[in-house]
Short mmCIF file of C-alpha atoms and ligand atoms in Angstrom, two decimals:
data_model
loop_
_atom_site.label_atom_id
_atom_site.label_comp_id
_atom_site.label_asym_id
_atom_site.label_seq_id
_atom_site.Cartn_x
_atom_site.Cartn_y
_atom_site.Cartn_z
CA MET Q 2 0.00 0.00 0.00
CA ARG Q 3 1.03 3.60 -0.45
CA ALA Q 4 1.91 5.96 2.38
CA ALA Q 5 3.06 9.58 2.44
CA VAL Q 6 6.06 9.35 4.77
CA THR Q 7 7.70 12.36 6.39
CA SER Q 8 11.31 11.23 6.69
CA GLY Q 9 12.83 14.41 8.10
CA VAL Q 10 12.28 18.16 8.34
CA GLY Q 11 10.62 19.35 5.12
CA GLU Q 12 10.87 15.90 3.52
CA MET Q 13 7.78 13.94 2.56
CA ALA Q 14 7.54 11.28 -0.15
CA LEU Q 15 5.06 8.70 -1.32
CA LEU Q 16 6.42 5.23 -0.52
CA GLU Q 17 5.27 1.65 -0.83
CA ARG Q 18 4.78 0.07 2.60
CA PRO Q 19 3.56 -3.35 3.78
CA GLU Q 20 -0.15 -3.72 4.58
CA PRO Q 21 -0.93 -3.76 8.31
CA PRO Q 22 -1.47 -7.24 9.80
CA ARG Q 23 -5.00 -8.52 10.44
CA PRO Q 24 -6.56 -6.70 13.39
CA GLY Q 25 -6.14 -8.46 16.75
CA PRO Q 26 -8.79 -8.51 19.49
CA GLY Q 27 -10.30 -5.05 19.96
CA GLU Q 28 -8.47 -3.66 16.93
CA VAL Q 29 -9.73 -2.23 13.66
CA VAL Q 30 -8.20 -1.49 10.28
CA VAL Q 31 -9.55 1.56 8.50
CA HIS Q 32 -9.07 3.08 5.08
CA PRO Q 33 -8.51 6.84 5.47
CA GLU Q 34 -10.83 8.52 2.95
CA ALA Q 35 -10.05 12.11 3.82
CA VAL Q 36 -7.34 13.68 5.97
CA GLY Q 37 -7.38 17.33 7.00
CA ILE Q 38 -4.14 19.27 7.19
CA CYS Q 39 -3.77 21.77 10.01
CA GLY Q 40 -1.30 24.11 11.66
CA SER Q 41 0.24 21.38 13.80
CA ASP Q 42 0.99 19.43 10.61
CA TYR Q 43 2.87 22.47 9.31
CA HIS Q 44 4.79 22.70 12.60
CA PHE Q 45 5.66 19.00 12.42
CA PHE Q 46 6.73 19.20 8.77
CA THR Q 47 8.85 22.33 9.23
CA GLY Q 48 10.52 20.92 12.35
CA GLU Q 49 9.08 23.20 15.07
CA LEU Q 50 7.20 20.31 16.63
CA SER Q 51 9.26 17.35 15.46
CA SER Q 52 12.70 18.70 16.39
CA ALA Q 53 11.52 19.28 19.98
CA ALA Q 54 11.69 15.49 20.17
CA GLY Q 55 15.22 15.51 18.72
CA GLY Q 56 14.10 14.03 15.40
CA ALA Q 57 12.92 10.88 17.21
CA LEU Q 58 9.50 11.14 15.58
CA PHE Q 59 10.84 10.46 12.06
CA PRO Q 60 9.98 8.67 9.87
CA ARG Q 61 6.29 9.36 10.43
CA VAL Q 62 3.06 9.11 8.46
CA GLN Q 63 1.31 12.37 9.36
CA GLY Q 64 -2.42 13.08 9.46
CA HIS Q 65 -4.51 13.30 12.63
CA GLU Q 66 -7.79 14.67 11.21
CA ILE Q 67 -9.09 11.45 9.70
CA GLY Q 68 -12.36 10.46 8.08
CA ALA Q 69 -12.20 6.76 7.21
CA SER Q 70 -14.11 3.59 6.47
CA ILE Q 71 -13.65 0.34 8.36
CA THR Q 72 -12.04 -2.42 6.28
CA ALA Q 73 -11.50 -5.09 8.96
CA LEU Q 74 -12.57 -5.72 12.55
CA GLY Q 75 -10.82 -7.85 15.15
CA GLU Q 76 -12.66 -9.99 17.68
CA GLY Q 77 -14.50 -8.35 20.54
CA CYS Q 78 -15.12 -4.96 18.95
CA ARG Q 79 -18.29 -3.17 20.03
CA PRO Q 80 -21.36 -4.30 18.06
CA GLU Q 81 -22.11 -0.88 16.53
CA LEU Q 82 -18.95 -1.16 14.38
CA ARG Q 83 -19.32 -2.74 10.93
CA VAL Q 84 -17.03 -3.24 7.94
CA GLY Q 85 -17.69 -0.50 5.37
CA GLN Q 86 -18.90 1.99 7.96
CA ARG Q 87 -17.73 5.61 7.85
CA VAL Q 88 -15.93 6.70 11.01
CA ALA Q 89 -14.06 9.67 12.41
CA VAL Q 90 -10.80 8.86 14.19
CA TRP Q 91 -10.13 10.25 17.68
CA PRO Q 92 -6.34 10.57 17.57
CA LEU Q 93 -5.50 10.56 21.29
CA GLN Q 94 -4.15 7.65 23.33
CA ALA Q 95 -3.50 8.32 27.03
CA CYS Q 96 -1.62 6.27 29.65
CA GLY Q 97 -4.40 6.22 32.28
CA GLU Q 98 -1.88 6.44 35.12
CA CYS Q 99 -0.33 9.90 35.33
CA TYR Q 100 -1.74 12.81 37.35
CA PRO Q 101 -3.81 14.40 34.52
CA CYS Q 102 -5.25 10.98 33.63
CA SER Q 103 -6.10 10.33 37.30
CA VAL Q 104 -8.20 13.52 37.45
CA GLY Q 105 -10.10 12.85 34.21
CA ARG Q 106 -7.90 15.06 32.02
CA GLU Q 107 -6.60 12.35 29.69
CA ASN Q 108 -6.24 14.96 26.94
CA THR Q 109 -3.25 16.44 28.78
CA CYS Q 110 -1.70 13.06 29.67
CA ASP Q 111 2.03 13.32 30.40
CA ASN Q 112 2.64 10.31 28.16
CA PHE Q 113 0.02 10.91 25.51
CA GLN Q 114 0.40 9.65 22.01
CA LEU Q 115 -1.35 11.25 19.07
CA ILE Q 116 -2.06 9.39 15.87
CA GLY Q 117 -0.30 11.37 13.14
CA ILE Q 118 2.34 12.83 15.49
CA HIS Q 119 3.70 10.09 17.79
CA LEU Q 120 2.06 7.19 15.93
CA ASP Q 121 1.56 6.78 12.18
CA GLY Q 122 -1.50 8.65 10.96
CA GLY Q 123 -3.95 8.98 8.13
CA LEU Q 124 -1.79 9.74 5.08
CA GLN Q 125 -1.68 6.08 4.03
CA GLU Q 126 -4.08 3.63 2.47
CA ARG Q 127 -4.68 1.55 5.59
CA LEU Q 128 -4.32 2.30 9.29
CA ARG Q 129 -4.57 -0.22 12.12
CA THR Q 130 -5.66 1.08 15.49
CA ILE Q 131 -7.75 0.16 18.52
CA GLN Q 132 -11.53 0.29 18.46
CA ASP Q 133 -11.71 3.07 21.07
CA GLN Q 134 -10.30 5.49 18.47
CA VAL Q 135 -13.12 5.14 15.93
CA PHE Q 136 -16.51 6.86 16.09
CA PRO Q 137 -19.25 6.11 13.53
CA ILE Q 138 -20.30 9.31 11.76
CA ARG Q 139 -23.37 9.90 9.58
CA THR Q 140 -22.41 12.15 6.69
CA GLU Q 141 -22.41 11.71 2.93
CA SER Q 142 -19.11 13.55 2.66
CA ARG Q 143 -15.78 11.89 3.37
CA ALA Q 144 -14.10 15.24 3.87
CA VAL Q 145 -16.70 16.33 6.42
CA ALA Q 146 -15.94 13.21 8.49
CA ALA Q 147 -12.34 14.45 8.74
CA MET Q 148 -13.63 17.69 10.31
CA ALA Q 149 -14.77 15.92 13.50
CA GLU Q 150 -11.23 16.30 14.91
CA PRO Q 151 -10.91 20.09 14.48
CA MET Q 152 -14.52 20.38 15.68
CA SER Q 153 -13.54 18.49 18.83
CA ILE Q 154 -11.12 21.33 19.66
CA GLY Q 155 -14.08 23.73 19.40
CA VAL Q 156 -16.14 21.54 21.72
CA ARG Q 157 -13.26 21.36 24.20
CA ALA Q 158 -12.79 25.14 24.08
CA VAL Q 159 -16.43 25.98 24.89
CA SER Q 160 -16.50 23.40 27.64
CA ARG Q 161 -13.30 24.83 29.21
CA ALA Q 162 -14.78 28.33 28.81
CA ARG Q 163 -18.08 27.27 30.49
CA ILE Q 164 -20.03 29.30 27.94
CA GLN Q 165 -23.62 30.04 29.00
CA PRO Q 166 -26.59 31.00 26.80
CA GLY Q 167 -26.63 34.71 25.97
CA GLU Q 168 -23.00 35.36 26.92
CA TRP Q 169 -20.96 37.75 24.75
CA VAL Q 170 -18.06 35.82 23.32
CA VAL Q 171 -15.22 37.07 21.11
CA VAL Q 172 -13.18 34.68 18.95
CA LEU Q 173 -9.85 35.97 17.61
CA GLY Q 174 -8.95 34.13 14.40
CA ALA Q 175 -11.47 32.97 11.79
CA GLY Q 176 -9.56 29.97 10.41
CA PRO Q 177 -10.99 26.44 10.71
CA ILE Q 178 -10.39 26.18 14.47
CA GLY Q 179 -11.88 29.64 15.11
CA GLN Q 180 -14.93 28.68 13.04
CA CYS Q 181 -15.30 25.40 14.94
CA VAL Q 182 -15.08 27.23 18.28
CA ALA Q 183 -17.70 29.70 17.02
CA LEU Q 184 -20.06 26.97 15.87
CA ALA Q 185 -19.78 25.13 19.18
CA ALA Q 186 -20.29 28.40 21.10
CA ARG Q 187 -23.28 29.26 18.92
CA GLU Q 188 -24.87 25.94 19.84
CA ARG Q 189 -24.53 26.93 23.48
CA GLY Q 190 -26.46 30.12 22.73
CA ALA Q 191 -23.57 32.60 22.81
CA GLU Q 192 -23.59 35.99 21.07
CA LEU Q 193 -20.49 36.00 18.89
CA LEU Q 194 -17.98 38.42 17.45
CA MET Q 195 -15.20 37.04 15.24
CA ILE Q 196 -12.06 39.01 14.45
CA ASP Q 197 -9.51 38.28 11.71
CA ARG Q 198 -7.01 40.01 9.45
CA GLN Q 199 -8.61 38.42 6.37
CA GLN Q 200 -11.98 39.66 5.19
CA ARG Q 201 -12.39 36.45 3.22
CA ARG Q 202 -12.32 34.28 6.33
CA LEU Q 203 -14.86 36.52 8.04
CA GLY Q 204 -17.36 35.73 5.25
CA MET Q 205 -17.64 32.23 6.66
CA SER Q 206 -18.16 33.64 10.18
CA THR Q 207 -21.36 35.32 9.09
CA ASP Q 208 -22.73 31.91 8.06
CA VAL Q 209 -21.89 30.57 11.50
CA GLY Q 210 -24.04 33.36 12.93
CA ALA Q 211 -21.28 35.65 14.20
CA GLU Q 212 -20.82 39.37 13.81
CA THR Q 213 -17.42 40.23 12.38
CA LEU Q 214 -14.63 42.75 12.79
CA LEU Q 215 -11.55 43.18 10.63
CA TRP Q 216 -8.30 43.30 12.66
CA THR Q 217 -6.62 46.68 12.21
CA GLU Q 218 -4.60 48.02 15.17
CA ALA Q 219 -4.68 46.22 18.52
CA ASP Q 220 -5.95 49.26 20.48
CA GLU Q 221 -8.70 49.90 17.98
CA VAL Q 222 -9.81 46.27 18.01
CA VAL Q 223 -9.86 46.09 21.82
CA LEU Q 224 -12.01 49.20 22.01
CA ALA Q 225 -14.40 47.99 19.31
CA ALA Q 226 -14.81 44.56 20.90
CA ARG Q 227 -15.47 46.04 24.34
CA GLY Q 228 -18.01 48.41 22.79
CA TRP Q 229 -19.69 45.52 20.97
CA ALA Q 230 -20.14 43.51 24.17
CA GLY Q 231 -21.01 46.54 26.32
CA GLY Q 232 -21.29 46.19 30.10
CA GLY Q 233 -17.58 45.93 30.88
CA GLY Q 234 -16.46 43.84 27.91
CA PRO Q 235 -16.90 40.30 26.60
CA ARG Q 236 -17.25 37.62 29.28
CA VAL Q 237 -15.25 35.13 27.26
CA VAL Q 238 -12.50 35.73 24.70
CA VAL Q 239 -10.93 32.86 22.79
CA ASP Q 240 -7.65 33.23 20.93
CA ALA Q 241 -7.48 30.85 17.97
CA THR Q 242 -4.40 32.46 16.40
CA GLY Q 243 -1.40 31.91 18.69
CA VAL Q 244 -0.16 35.35 17.58
CA PRO Q 245 1.30 37.46 20.43
CA ALA Q 246 -0.59 40.68 19.51
CA ALA Q 247 -3.89 38.81 19.50
CA VAL Q 248 -3.17 37.11 22.83
CA ARG Q 249 -2.39 40.48 24.39
CA ALA Q 250 -5.59 41.92 22.90
CA MET Q 251 -7.54 39.02 24.43
CA ILE Q 252 -6.25 39.86 27.92
CA GLU Q 253 -7.02 43.55 27.42
CA MET Q 254 -10.54 43.20 26.03
CA VAL Q 255 -11.95 40.48 28.27
CA ALA Q 256 -14.30 41.57 31.08
CA SER Q 257 -13.19 41.56 34.71
CA ALA Q 258 -14.00 38.15 36.23
CA GLY Q 259 -14.08 36.85 32.65
CA ARG Q 260 -12.44 33.88 30.97
CA ALA Q 261 -9.54 34.15 28.51
CA VAL Q 262 -9.14 30.93 26.56
CA GLN Q 263 -5.98 30.04 24.62
CA VAL Q 264 -6.58 27.63 21.74
CA GLY Q 265 -4.09 28.82 19.08
CA MET Q 266 -0.75 27.01 19.36
CA SER Q 267 2.58 28.73 19.03
CA GLY Q 268 6.13 28.66 20.28
CA GLU Q 269 6.22 32.44 20.49
CA GLU Q 270 6.41 34.51 23.66
CA VAL Q 271 4.05 37.26 24.64
CA SER Q 272 4.59 40.20 26.96
CA MET Q 273 1.65 41.59 28.86
CA ARG Q 274 0.90 43.76 31.85
CA ILE Q 275 0.83 41.39 34.84
CA GLY Q 276 -1.64 43.67 36.63
CA SER Q 277 -4.30 42.91 34.02
CA LEU Q 278 -4.46 39.35 35.31
CA THR Q 279 -4.77 40.31 38.99
CA GLU Q 280 -6.99 43.37 38.68
CA LYS Q 281 -9.49 41.56 36.49
CA GLU Q 282 -9.04 38.27 38.35
CA LEU Q 283 -9.10 36.48 35.03
CA ASP Q 284 -9.44 32.78 34.46
CA LEU Q 285 -6.72 32.07 31.92
CA LEU Q 286 -7.55 28.69 30.39
CA GLY Q 287 -5.50 26.58 28.00
CA VAL Q 288 -7.08 24.14 25.58
CA SER Q 289 -5.38 21.00 24.25
CA CYS Q 290 -7.13 18.23 22.32
CA CYS Q 291 -10.20 16.53 23.81
CA GLY Q 292 -11.38 13.44 25.64
CA SER Q 293 -13.59 10.74 24.14
CA ASN Q 294 -16.94 12.18 25.34
CA GLU Q 295 -16.14 15.51 23.77
CA PHE Q 296 -15.06 13.78 20.57
CA ALA Q 297 -18.48 12.08 20.44
CA GLU Q 298 -20.10 15.50 20.93
CA ALA Q 299 -18.03 16.87 18.05
CA VAL Q 300 -19.15 14.02 15.79
CA ALA Q 301 -22.80 14.87 16.55
CA LEU Q 302 -22.17 18.56 15.94
CA VAL Q 303 -20.58 17.87 12.56
CA GLU Q 304 -23.53 15.62 11.64
CA ARG Q 305 -26.02 18.39 12.48
CA HIS Q 306 -24.12 21.05 10.52
CA ASP Q 307 -22.50 19.07 7.74
CA ALA Q 308 -23.32 21.56 4.96
CA LEU Q 309 -21.77 24.41 6.92
CA VAL Q 310 -18.75 22.32 7.89
CA ALA Q 311 -18.27 21.30 4.23
CA ARG Q 312 -17.83 24.95 3.33
CA MET Q 313 -14.72 25.15 5.51
CA ILE Q 314 -12.93 22.82 3.07
CA SER Q 315 -11.14 25.00 0.55
CA GLN Q 316 -8.98 22.55 -1.44
CA GLU Q 317 -8.75 18.78 -1.93
CA PHE Q 318 -5.72 16.84 -3.20
CA PRO Q 319 -5.27 13.10 -3.89
CA LEU Q 320 -2.90 11.10 -1.64
CA GLU Q 321 -0.23 11.05 -4.40
CA GLN Q 322 0.00 14.82 -4.06
CA ALA Q 323 0.24 14.90 -0.26
CA PRO Q 324 3.68 16.61 -0.29
CA GLU Q 325 2.43 19.27 -2.74
CA ALA Q 326 -0.74 19.72 -0.68
CA LEU Q 327 1.25 20.40 2.47
CA ARG Q 328 3.56 22.85 0.71
CA PHE Q 329 0.57 24.55 -0.89
CA ALA Q 330 -1.17 24.94 2.48
CA ILE Q 331 1.97 26.36 4.13
CA GLY Q 332 2.71 28.71 1.24
CA ASN Q 333 -0.78 30.11 0.57
CA PRO Q 334 -2.35 31.15 3.87
CA HIS Q 335 -4.64 33.62 2.12
CA GLU Q 336 -6.20 31.03 -0.17
CA VAL Q 337 -6.44 28.19 2.29
CA MET Q 338 -9.13 27.50 4.85
CA LYS Q 339 -8.90 23.70 5.21
CA VAL Q 340 -6.90 21.50 2.86
CA VAL Q 341 -8.06 17.89 2.72
CA ILE Q 342 -6.13 14.96 1.23
CA ARG Q 343 -8.35 12.26 -0.26
CA GLY Q 344 -7.83 8.54 -0.20
CA GLU Q 345 -9.13 6.69 -3.29
ZN1 LIG C 420 -5.42 19.44 13.61
ZN1 LIG C 421 -1.60 9.76 31.41
#
């Protein structure tokens, strides 16, 4: 079978690899039908993520946003799973023994392994995994099934943020993750404002039911967002960019006693006035990936909004062009919302 293998920093090639063995008890083999490419894939490919592990992660088959169909089932799998069924893959495996696992926070496990980062992922024709990772999903579209994973980040973010109906929520960054956060927040009854540098991305935000604001200068944006929310500023602000200026704006615009939620990943550093944290008594909340219950919630959310979710997909490439697809996504941020790589 064919696999797109990342062999080192900036090096990906299509190789022939042996088929996985027959699934053992509790295991499944799936055929990845669509794999979404996201920021963490860029970071892995360009070495920011992979070199932190001293190159130990190479060679790796990337791809953690996976829509797939089941091709083989081992003994003892749960009865709802059938061969031929479309599934979304939950990429996280946790140890179950460390402190975060012991307090029900498996998504921040000290020893966690992510399919597509620490384990081989979806950019290959067959993937063997354990049955706990696969969730049946009802959608006609293969690519939409791959969106369950980014949606699960949105579900995790609104659950960390404890968003209540009618709350004024600002989302900085209108890329796929920002849109997923917005959709999940909308379902909780939030009033939404989305902010981005790109007018094009904000077009999608309107469909999600958000008001929009183009990012200009930080001071201007903070003032406008506080004016929009009224009454002392937005209760919840989510940063889905990982850009220092946006993170600082989040801290400045959020209401006193509010929640500032960091979803965007980055290795950059940010300077901010320490007093803003104490005076406002902010809850500063980080968001990683999600647990299995939240993944199931994300699957249901994608099923309910599959037409809207489909519109987040901006380009599709076949598996043979996986290296080109990744380079295209990295090189064309203004044209790309979500790039998906198709299996046959
Ligand atoms: Zn992702
Ligand atoms: Zn653990």
